[in-house]
PDB file of C-alpha atoms in Angstrom:
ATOM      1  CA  UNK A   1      18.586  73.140   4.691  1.00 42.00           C
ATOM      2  CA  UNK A   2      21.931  74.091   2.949  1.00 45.00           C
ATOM      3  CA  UNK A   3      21.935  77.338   4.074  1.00 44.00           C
ATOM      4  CA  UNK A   4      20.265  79.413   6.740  1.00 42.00           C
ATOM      5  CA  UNK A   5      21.153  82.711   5.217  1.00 41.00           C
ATOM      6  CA  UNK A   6      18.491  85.328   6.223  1.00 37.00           C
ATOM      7  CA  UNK A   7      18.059  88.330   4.177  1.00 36.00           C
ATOM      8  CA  UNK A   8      14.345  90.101   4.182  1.00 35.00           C
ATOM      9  CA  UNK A   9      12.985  90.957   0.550  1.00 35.00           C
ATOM     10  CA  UNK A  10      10.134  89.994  -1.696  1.00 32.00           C
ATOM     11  CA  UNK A  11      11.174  88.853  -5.272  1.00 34.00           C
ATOM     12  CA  UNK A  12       9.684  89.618  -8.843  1.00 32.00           C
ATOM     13  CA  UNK A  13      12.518  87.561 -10.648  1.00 35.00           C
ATOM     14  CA  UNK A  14      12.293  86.760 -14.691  1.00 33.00           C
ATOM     15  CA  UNK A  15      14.606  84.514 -16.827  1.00 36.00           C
ATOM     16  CA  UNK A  16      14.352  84.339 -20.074  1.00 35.00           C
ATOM     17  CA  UNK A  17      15.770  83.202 -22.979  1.00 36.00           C
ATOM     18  CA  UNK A  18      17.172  85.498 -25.747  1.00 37.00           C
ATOM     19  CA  UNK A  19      17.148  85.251 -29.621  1.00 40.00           C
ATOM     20  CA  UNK A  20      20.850  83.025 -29.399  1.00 44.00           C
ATOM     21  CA  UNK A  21      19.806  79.595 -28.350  1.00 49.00           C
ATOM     22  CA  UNK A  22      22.606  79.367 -26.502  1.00 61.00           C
ATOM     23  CA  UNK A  23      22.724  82.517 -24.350  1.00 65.00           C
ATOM     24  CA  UNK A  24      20.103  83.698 -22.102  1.00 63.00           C
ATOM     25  CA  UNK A  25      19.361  86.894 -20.272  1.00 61.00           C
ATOM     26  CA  UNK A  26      18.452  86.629 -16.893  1.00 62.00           C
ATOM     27  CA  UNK A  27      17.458  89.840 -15.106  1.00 59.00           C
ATOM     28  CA  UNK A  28      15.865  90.233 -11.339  1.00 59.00           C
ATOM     29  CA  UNK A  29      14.210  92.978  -9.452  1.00 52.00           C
ATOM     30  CA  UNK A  30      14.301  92.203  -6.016  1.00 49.00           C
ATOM     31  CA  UNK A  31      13.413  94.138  -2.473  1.00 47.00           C
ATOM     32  CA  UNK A  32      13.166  93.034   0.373  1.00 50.00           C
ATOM     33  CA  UNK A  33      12.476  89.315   1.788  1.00 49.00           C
ATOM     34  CA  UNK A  34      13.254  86.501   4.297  1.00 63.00           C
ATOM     35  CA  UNK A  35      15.107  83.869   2.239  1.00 78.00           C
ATOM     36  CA  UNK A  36      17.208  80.637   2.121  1.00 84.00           C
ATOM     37  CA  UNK A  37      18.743  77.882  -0.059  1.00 88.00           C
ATOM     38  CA  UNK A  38      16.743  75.266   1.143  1.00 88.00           C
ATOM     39  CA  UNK A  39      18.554  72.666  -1.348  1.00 88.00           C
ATOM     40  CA  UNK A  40      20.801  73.069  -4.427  1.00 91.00           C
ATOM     41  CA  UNK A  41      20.471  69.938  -7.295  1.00 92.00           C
ATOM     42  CA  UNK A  42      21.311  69.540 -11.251  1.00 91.00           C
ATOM     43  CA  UNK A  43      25.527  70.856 -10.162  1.00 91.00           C
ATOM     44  CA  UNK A  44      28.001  71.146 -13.276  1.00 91.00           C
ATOM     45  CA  UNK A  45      31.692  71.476 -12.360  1.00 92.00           C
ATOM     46  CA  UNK A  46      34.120  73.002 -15.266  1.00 93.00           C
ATOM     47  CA  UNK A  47      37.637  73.380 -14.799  1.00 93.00           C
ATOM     48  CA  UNK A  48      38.819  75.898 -17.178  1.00 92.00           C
ATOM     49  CA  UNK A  49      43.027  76.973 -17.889  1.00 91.00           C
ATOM     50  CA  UNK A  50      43.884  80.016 -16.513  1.00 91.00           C
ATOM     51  CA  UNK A  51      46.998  82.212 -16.830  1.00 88.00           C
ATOM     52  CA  UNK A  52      50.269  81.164 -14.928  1.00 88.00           C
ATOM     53  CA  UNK A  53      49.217  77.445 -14.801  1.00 90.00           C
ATOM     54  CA  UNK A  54      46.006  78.374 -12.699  1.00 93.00           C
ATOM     55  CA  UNK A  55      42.895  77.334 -13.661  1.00 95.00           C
ATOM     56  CA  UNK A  56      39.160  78.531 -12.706  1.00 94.00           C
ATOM     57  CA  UNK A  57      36.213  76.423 -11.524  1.00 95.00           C
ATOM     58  CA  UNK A  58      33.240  77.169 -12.796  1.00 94.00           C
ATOM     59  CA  UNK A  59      30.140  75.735 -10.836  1.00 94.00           C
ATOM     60  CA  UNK A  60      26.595  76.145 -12.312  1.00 94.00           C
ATOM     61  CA  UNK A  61      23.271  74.811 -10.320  1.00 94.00           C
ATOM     62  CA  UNK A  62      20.031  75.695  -9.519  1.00 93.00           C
ATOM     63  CA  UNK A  63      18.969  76.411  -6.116  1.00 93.00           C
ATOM     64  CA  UNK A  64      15.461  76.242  -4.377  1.00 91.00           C
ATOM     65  CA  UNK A  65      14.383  79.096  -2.471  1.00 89.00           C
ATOM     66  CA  UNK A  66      10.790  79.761  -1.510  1.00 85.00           C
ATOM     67  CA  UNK A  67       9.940  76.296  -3.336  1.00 84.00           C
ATOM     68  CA  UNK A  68      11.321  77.906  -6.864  1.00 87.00           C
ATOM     69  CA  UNK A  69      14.598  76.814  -8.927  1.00 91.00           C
ATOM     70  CA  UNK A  70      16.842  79.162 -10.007  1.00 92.00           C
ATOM     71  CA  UNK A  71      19.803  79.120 -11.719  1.00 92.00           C
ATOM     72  CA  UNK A  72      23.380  79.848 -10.250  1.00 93.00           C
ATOM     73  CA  UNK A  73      26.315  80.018 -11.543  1.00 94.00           C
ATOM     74  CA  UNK A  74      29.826  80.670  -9.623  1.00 94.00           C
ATOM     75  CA  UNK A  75      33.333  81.292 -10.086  1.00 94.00           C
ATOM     76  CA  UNK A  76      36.671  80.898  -8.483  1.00 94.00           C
ATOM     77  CA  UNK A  77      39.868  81.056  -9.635  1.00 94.00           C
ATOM     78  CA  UNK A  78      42.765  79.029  -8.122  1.00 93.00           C
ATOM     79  CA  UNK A  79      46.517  79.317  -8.854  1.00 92.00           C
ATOM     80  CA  UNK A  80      49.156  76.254 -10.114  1.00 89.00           C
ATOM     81  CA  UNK A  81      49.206  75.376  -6.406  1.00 91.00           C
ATOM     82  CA  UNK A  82      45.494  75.852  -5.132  1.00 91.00           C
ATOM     83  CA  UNK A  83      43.743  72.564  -4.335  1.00 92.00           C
ATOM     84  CA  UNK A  84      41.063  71.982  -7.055  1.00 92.00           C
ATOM     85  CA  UNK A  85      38.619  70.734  -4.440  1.00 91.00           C
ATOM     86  CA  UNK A  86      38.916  73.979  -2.724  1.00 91.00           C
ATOM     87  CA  UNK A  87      38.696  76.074  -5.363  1.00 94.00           C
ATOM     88  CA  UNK A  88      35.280  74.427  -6.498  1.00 94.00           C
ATOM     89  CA  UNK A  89      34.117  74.469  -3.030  1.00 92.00           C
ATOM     90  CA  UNK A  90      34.531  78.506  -2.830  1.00 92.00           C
ATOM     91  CA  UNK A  91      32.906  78.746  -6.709  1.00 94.00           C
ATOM     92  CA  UNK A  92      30.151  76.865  -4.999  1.00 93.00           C
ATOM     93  CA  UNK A  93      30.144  78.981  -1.977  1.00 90.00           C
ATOM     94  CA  UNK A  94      29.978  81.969  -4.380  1.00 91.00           C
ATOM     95  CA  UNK A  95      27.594  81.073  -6.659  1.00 92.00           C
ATOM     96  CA  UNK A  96      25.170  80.610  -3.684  1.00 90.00           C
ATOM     97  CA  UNK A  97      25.666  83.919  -2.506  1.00 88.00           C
ATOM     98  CA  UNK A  98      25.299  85.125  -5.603  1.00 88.00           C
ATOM     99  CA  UNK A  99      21.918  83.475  -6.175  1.00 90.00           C
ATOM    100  CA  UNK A 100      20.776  84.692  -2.646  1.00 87.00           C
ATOM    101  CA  UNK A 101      21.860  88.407  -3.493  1.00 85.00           C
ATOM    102  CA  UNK A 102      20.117  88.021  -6.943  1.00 86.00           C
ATOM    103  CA  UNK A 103      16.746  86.789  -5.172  1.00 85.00           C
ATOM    104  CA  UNK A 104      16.583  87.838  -1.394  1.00 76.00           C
ATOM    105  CA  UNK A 105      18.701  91.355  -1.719  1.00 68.00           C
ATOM    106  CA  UNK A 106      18.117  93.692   1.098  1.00 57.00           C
ATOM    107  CA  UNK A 107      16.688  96.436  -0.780  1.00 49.00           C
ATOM    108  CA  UNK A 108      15.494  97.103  -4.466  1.00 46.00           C
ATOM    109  CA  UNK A 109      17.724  96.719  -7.247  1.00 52.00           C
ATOM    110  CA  UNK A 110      17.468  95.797 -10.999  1.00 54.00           C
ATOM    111  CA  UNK A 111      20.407  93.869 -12.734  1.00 55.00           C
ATOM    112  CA  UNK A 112      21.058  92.054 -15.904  1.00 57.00           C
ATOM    113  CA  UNK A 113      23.193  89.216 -17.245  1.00 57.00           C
ATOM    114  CA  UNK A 114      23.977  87.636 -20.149  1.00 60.00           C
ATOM    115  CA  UNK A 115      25.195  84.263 -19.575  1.00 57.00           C
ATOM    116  CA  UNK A 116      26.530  82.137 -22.530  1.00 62.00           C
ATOM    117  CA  UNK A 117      26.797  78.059 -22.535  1.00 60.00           C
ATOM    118  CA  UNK A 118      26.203  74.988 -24.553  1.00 63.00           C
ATOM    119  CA  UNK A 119      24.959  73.039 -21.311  1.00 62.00           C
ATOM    120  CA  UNK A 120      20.827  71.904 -21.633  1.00 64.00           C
ATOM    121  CA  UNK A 121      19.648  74.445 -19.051  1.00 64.00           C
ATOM    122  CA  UNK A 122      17.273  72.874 -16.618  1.00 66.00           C
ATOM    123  CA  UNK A 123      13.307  74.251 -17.158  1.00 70.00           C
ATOM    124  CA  UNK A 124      10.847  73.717 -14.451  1.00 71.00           C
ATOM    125  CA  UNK A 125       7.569  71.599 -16.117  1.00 76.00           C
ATOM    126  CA  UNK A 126       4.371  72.383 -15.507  1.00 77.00           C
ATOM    127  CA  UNK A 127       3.590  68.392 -16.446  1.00 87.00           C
ATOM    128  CA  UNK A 128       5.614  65.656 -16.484  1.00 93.00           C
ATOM    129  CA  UNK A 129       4.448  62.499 -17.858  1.00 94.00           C
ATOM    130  CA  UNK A 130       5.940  58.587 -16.102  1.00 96.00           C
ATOM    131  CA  UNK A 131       9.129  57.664 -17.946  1.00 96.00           C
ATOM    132  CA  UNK A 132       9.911  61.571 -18.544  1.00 95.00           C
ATOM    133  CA  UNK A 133      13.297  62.399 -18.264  1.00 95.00           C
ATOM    134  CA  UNK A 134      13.856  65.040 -16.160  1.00 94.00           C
ATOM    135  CA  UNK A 135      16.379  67.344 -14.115  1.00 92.00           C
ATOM    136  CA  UNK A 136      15.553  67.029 -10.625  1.00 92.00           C
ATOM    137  CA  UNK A 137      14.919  70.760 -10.577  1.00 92.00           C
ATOM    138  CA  UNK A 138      12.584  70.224 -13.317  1.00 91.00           C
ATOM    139  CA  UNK A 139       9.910  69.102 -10.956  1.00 93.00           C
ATOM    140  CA  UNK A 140       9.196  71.150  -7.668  1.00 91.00           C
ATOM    141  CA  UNK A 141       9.908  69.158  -4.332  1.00 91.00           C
ATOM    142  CA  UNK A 142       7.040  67.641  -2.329  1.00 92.00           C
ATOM    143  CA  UNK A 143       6.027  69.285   0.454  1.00 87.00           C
ATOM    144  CA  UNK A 144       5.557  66.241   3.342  1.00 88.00           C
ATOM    145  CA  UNK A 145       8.474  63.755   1.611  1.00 90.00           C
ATOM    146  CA  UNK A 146      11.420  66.228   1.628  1.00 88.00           C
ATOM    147  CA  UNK A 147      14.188  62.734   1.775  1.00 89.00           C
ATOM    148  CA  UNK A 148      15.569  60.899  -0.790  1.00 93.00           C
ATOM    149  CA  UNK A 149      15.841  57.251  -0.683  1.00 95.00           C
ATOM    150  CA  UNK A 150      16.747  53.988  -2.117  1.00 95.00           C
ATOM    151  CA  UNK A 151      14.218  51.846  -4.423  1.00 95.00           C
ATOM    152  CA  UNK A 152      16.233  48.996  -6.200  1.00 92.00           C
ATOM    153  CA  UNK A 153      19.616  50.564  -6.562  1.00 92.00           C
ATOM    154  CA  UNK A 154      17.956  53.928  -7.769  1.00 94.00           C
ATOM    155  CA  UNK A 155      18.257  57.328  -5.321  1.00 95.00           C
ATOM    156  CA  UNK A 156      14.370  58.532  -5.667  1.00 97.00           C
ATOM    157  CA  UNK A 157      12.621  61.610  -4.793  1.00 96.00           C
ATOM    158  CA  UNK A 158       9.257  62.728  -4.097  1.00 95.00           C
ATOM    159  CA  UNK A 159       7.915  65.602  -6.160  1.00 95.00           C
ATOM    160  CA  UNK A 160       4.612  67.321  -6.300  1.00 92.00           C
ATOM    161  CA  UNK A 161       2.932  68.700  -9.163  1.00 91.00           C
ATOM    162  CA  UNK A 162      -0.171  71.789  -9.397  1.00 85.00           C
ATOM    163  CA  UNK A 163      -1.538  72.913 -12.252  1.00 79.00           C
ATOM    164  CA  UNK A 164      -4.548  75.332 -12.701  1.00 75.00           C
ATOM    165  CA  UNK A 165      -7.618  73.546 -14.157  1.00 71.00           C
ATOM    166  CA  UNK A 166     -10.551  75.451 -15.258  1.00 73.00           C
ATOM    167  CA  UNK A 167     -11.262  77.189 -11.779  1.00 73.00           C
ATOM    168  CA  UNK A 168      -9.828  74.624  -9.745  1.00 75.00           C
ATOM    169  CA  UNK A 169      -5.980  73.377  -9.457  1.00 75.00           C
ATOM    170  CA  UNK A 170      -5.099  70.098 -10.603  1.00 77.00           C
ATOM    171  CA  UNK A 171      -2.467  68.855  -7.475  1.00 83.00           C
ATOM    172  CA  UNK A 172      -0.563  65.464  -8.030  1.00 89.00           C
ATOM    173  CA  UNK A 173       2.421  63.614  -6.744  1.00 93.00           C
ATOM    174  CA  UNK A 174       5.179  61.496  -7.939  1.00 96.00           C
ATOM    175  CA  UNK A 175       8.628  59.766  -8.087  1.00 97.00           C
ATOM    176  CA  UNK A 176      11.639  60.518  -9.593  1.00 97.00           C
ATOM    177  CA  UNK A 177      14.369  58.402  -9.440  1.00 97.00           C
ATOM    178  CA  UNK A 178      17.990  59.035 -10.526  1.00 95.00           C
ATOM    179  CA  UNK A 179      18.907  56.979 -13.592  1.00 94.00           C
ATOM    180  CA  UNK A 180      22.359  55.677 -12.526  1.00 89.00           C
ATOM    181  CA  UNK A 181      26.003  57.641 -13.712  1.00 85.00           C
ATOM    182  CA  UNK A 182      23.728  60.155 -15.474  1.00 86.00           C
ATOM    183  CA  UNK A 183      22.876  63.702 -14.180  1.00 85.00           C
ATOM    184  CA  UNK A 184      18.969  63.486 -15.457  1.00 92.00           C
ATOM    185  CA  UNK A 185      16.278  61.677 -13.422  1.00 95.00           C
ATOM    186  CA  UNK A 186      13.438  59.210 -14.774  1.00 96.00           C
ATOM    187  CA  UNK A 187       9.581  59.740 -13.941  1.00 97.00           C
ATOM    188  CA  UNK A 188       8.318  56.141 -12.541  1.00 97.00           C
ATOM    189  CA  UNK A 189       5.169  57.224 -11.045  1.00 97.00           C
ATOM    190  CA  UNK A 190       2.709  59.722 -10.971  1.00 95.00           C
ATOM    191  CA  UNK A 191      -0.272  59.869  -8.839  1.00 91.00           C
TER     192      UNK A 191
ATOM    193  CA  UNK B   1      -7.366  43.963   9.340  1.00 44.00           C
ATOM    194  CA  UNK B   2      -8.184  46.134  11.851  1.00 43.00           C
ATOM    195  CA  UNK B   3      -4.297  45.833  12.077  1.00 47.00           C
ATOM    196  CA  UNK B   4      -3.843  48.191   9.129  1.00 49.00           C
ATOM    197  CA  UNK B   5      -5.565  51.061  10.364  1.00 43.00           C
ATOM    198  CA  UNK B   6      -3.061  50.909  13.553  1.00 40.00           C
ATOM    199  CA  UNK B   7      -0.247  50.715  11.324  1.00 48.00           C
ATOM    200  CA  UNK B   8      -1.105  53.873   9.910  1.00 51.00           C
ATOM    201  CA  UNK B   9      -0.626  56.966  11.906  1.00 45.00           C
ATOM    202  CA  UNK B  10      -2.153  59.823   9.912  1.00 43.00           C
ATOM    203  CA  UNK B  11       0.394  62.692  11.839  1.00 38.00           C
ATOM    204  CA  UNK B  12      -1.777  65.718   9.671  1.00 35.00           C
ATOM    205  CA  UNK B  13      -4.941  65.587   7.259  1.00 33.00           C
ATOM    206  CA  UNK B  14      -3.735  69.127   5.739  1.00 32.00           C
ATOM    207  CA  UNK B  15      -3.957  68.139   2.409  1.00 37.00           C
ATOM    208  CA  UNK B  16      -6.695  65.388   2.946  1.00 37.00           C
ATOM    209  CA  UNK B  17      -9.665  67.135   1.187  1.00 37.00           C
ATOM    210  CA  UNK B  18      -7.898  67.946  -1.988  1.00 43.00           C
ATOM    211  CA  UNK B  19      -5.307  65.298  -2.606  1.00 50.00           C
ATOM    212  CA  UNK B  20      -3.810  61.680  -0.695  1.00 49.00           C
ATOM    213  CA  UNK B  21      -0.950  64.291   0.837  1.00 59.00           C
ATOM    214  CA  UNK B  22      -1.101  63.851   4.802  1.00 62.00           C
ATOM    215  CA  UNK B  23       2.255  62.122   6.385  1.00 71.00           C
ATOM    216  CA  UNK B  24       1.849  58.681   6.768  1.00 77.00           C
ATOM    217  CA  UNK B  25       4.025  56.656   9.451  1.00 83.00           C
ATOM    218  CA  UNK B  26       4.517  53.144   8.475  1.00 88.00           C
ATOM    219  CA  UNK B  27       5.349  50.492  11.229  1.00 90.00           C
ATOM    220  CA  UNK B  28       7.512  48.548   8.504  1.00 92.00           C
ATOM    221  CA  UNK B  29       7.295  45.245  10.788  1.00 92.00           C
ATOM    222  CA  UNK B  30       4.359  44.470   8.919  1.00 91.00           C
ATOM    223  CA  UNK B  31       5.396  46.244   5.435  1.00 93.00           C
ATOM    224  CA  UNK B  32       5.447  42.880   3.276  1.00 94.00           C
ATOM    225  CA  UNK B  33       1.695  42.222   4.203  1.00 92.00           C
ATOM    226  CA  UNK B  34       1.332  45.988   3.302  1.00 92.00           C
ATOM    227  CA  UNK B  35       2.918  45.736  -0.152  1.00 94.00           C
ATOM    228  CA  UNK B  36       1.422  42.380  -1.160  1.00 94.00           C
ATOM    229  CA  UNK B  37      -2.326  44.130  -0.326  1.00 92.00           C
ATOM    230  CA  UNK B  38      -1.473  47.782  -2.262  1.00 94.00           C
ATOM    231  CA  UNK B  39       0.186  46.057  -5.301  1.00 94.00           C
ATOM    232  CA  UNK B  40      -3.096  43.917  -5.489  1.00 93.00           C
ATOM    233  CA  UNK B  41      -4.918  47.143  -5.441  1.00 93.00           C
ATOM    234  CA  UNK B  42      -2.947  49.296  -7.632  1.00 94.00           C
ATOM    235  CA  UNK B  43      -3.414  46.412 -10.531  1.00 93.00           C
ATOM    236  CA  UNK B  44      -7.217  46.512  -9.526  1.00 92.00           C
ATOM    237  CA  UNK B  45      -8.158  49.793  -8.057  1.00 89.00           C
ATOM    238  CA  UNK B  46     -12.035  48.136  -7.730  1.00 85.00           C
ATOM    239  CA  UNK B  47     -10.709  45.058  -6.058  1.00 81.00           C
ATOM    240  CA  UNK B  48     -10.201  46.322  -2.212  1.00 80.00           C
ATOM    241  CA  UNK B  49     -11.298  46.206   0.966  1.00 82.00           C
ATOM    242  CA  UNK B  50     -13.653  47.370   3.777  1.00 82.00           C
ATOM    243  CA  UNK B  51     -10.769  48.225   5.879  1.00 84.00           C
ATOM    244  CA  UNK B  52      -8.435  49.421   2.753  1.00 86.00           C
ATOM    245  CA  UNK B  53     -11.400  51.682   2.154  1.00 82.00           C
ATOM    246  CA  UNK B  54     -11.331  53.305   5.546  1.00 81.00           C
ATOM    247  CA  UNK B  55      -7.797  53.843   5.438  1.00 79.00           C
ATOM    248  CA  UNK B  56      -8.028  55.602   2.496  1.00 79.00           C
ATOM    249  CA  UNK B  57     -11.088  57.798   3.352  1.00 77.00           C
ATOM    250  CA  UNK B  58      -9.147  58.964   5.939  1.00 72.00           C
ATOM    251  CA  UNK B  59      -6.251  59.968   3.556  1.00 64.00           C
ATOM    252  CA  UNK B  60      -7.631  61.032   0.841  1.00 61.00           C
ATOM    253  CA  UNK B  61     -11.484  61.387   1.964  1.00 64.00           C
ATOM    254  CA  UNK B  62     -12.913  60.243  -1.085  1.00 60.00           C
ATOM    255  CA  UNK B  63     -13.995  56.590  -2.754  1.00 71.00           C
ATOM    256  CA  UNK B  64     -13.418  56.787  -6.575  1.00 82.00           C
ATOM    257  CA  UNK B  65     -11.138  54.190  -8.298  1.00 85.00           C
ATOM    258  CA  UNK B  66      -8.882  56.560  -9.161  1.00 83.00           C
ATOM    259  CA  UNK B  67      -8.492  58.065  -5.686  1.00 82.00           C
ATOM    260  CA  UNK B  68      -7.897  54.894  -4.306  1.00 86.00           C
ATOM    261  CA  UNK B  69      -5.392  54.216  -6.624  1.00 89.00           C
ATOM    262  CA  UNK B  70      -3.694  57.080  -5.459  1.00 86.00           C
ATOM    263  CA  UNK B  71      -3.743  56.459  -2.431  1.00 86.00           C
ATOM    264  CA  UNK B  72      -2.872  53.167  -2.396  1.00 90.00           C
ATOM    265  CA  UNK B  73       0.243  54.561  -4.169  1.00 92.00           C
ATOM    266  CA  UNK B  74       1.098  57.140  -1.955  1.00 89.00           C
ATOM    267  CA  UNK B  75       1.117  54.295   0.823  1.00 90.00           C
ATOM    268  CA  UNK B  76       3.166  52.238  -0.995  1.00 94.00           C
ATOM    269  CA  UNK B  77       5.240  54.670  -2.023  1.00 95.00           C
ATOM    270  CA  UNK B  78       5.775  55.838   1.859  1.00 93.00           C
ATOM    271  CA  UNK B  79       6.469  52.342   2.635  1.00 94.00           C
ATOM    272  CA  UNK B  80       9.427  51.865   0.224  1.00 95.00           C
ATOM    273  CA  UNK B  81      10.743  55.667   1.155  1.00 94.00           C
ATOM    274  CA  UNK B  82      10.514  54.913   4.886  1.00 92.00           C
ATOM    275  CA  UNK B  83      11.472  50.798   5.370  1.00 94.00           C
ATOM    276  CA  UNK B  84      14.272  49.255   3.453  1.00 89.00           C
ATOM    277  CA  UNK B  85      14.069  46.755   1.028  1.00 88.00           C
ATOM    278  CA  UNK B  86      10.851  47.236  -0.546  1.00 90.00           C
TER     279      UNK B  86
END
């Protein structure tokens, strides 16, 4: 687990995107619930100028809590002297807490966001096909195989799959693995 | 291959009435055998074995080609997630 953080609330969260293909809203209602990162995948790291000869990190990923993604995004800004590793590393840490407030806040609140970027945003599928490309948040982790692991070169994941199917729901399993120096991960089996 | 099924610790059979999803524990001394045998199978679900076939009932509880095939996989699968080199 990344983070053991333990806030009670139960979530109704909705992201969605708005009429600008490249902006989306993403609002939450949240009360109360017993939460945690359990892992955080698909991370983007921008290093943006900043005034004096600072600069801000910018770290975007999607987190799993209660077996859904969500999106994160968070900020920090560091001055001409502030180590850049640092600086990313409390983004990160804020993003997280960010994403846990959004999700797992202690009581009931309602908030709204407009957040504006030319990166692909990672969806969750429903149904991915072998030799998909996917983000590994795309696909929801399995529930028995939670490790990675090596398969000729490749890092690979287990993911499972449900789908509703007239009355019944349609459960399957698979394996991603990591298509190397890229950020996106390649369906090789389904089952 | 009465071998196999000792191989094979089924830990939990949670998921075993719906899908091939209980935690399998591989003993990967004898993981090559293992791989030759499931690779054969995968290419020809029809084409297994009396004691393949237990195995697999007791995973996945069910007999279909398809089922077999996926459970075959998952086994395979397990054994290249939990011994390396395969």
């Amino acid at each position: 687990m990344d983070n053991k953080n333990t806030v009670c609330g139960l979530l109704i969260s909705l992201l969605s995107l708005s009429v600008n293909a490249e902006c989306y809203t993403r609002s939450a209602t949240v009360s109360k619930l017993t939460s945690s990162i359990e892992r955080t995948a698909d991370m983007d790291r921008a290093i943006l100028p900043w005034s004096d000869g600072g600069f801000k990190c910018r770290i975007s990923f999607r987190a799993l809590i209660d077996n859904k993604w969500h999106s994160a995004v968070g900020e920090e800004i560091g001055d001409a002297r502030a180590s850049l590793d640092q600086t990313c590393a409390k983004a990160m840490n804020a993003g997280r807490v960010s994403i846990l407030e959004s999700v797992s806040g202690t009581k009931v609140t309602g908030n709204q966001e407009m957040i504006c970027t030319d990166q692909p945003m990672p969806e969750s599928r429903t149904r991915v096909a072998v030799g998909d490309m996917v983000w590994e948040s795309s696909v929801l982790p399995h529930p028995i195989q939670k490790n990675q692991f090596n398969y000729r070169g490749s890092i690979c994941r287990w993911f499972s799959e449900s789908r509703p199917e007239s009355g019944t729901v349609d459960l399957s399993q698979g394996i991603i693995c990591r298509v190397p120096d890229q950020k996106v991960w390649r369906v090789v089996d389904k089952f | 291959m009465k071998k196999i099924l000792i191989l094979l610790t089924l830990v939990n059979s949670v998921y075993a009435q719906t899908m091939p999803m209980s935690p399998v524990s591989i003993d990967c001394r004898y993981a090559t055998h293992m791989t030759i045998d499931l690779e054969r199978i995968i290419k020809d679900p029809s084409n297994s074995n009396s004691s393949w076939d237990r195995l697999f009932a007791s995973v996945a509880g069910s007999q279909t080609d398809h089922q077999r095939l996926s459970s075959a996989k998952v086994i395979l699968w397990t054994i290249r997630t939990q011994c390396v080199g395969y």
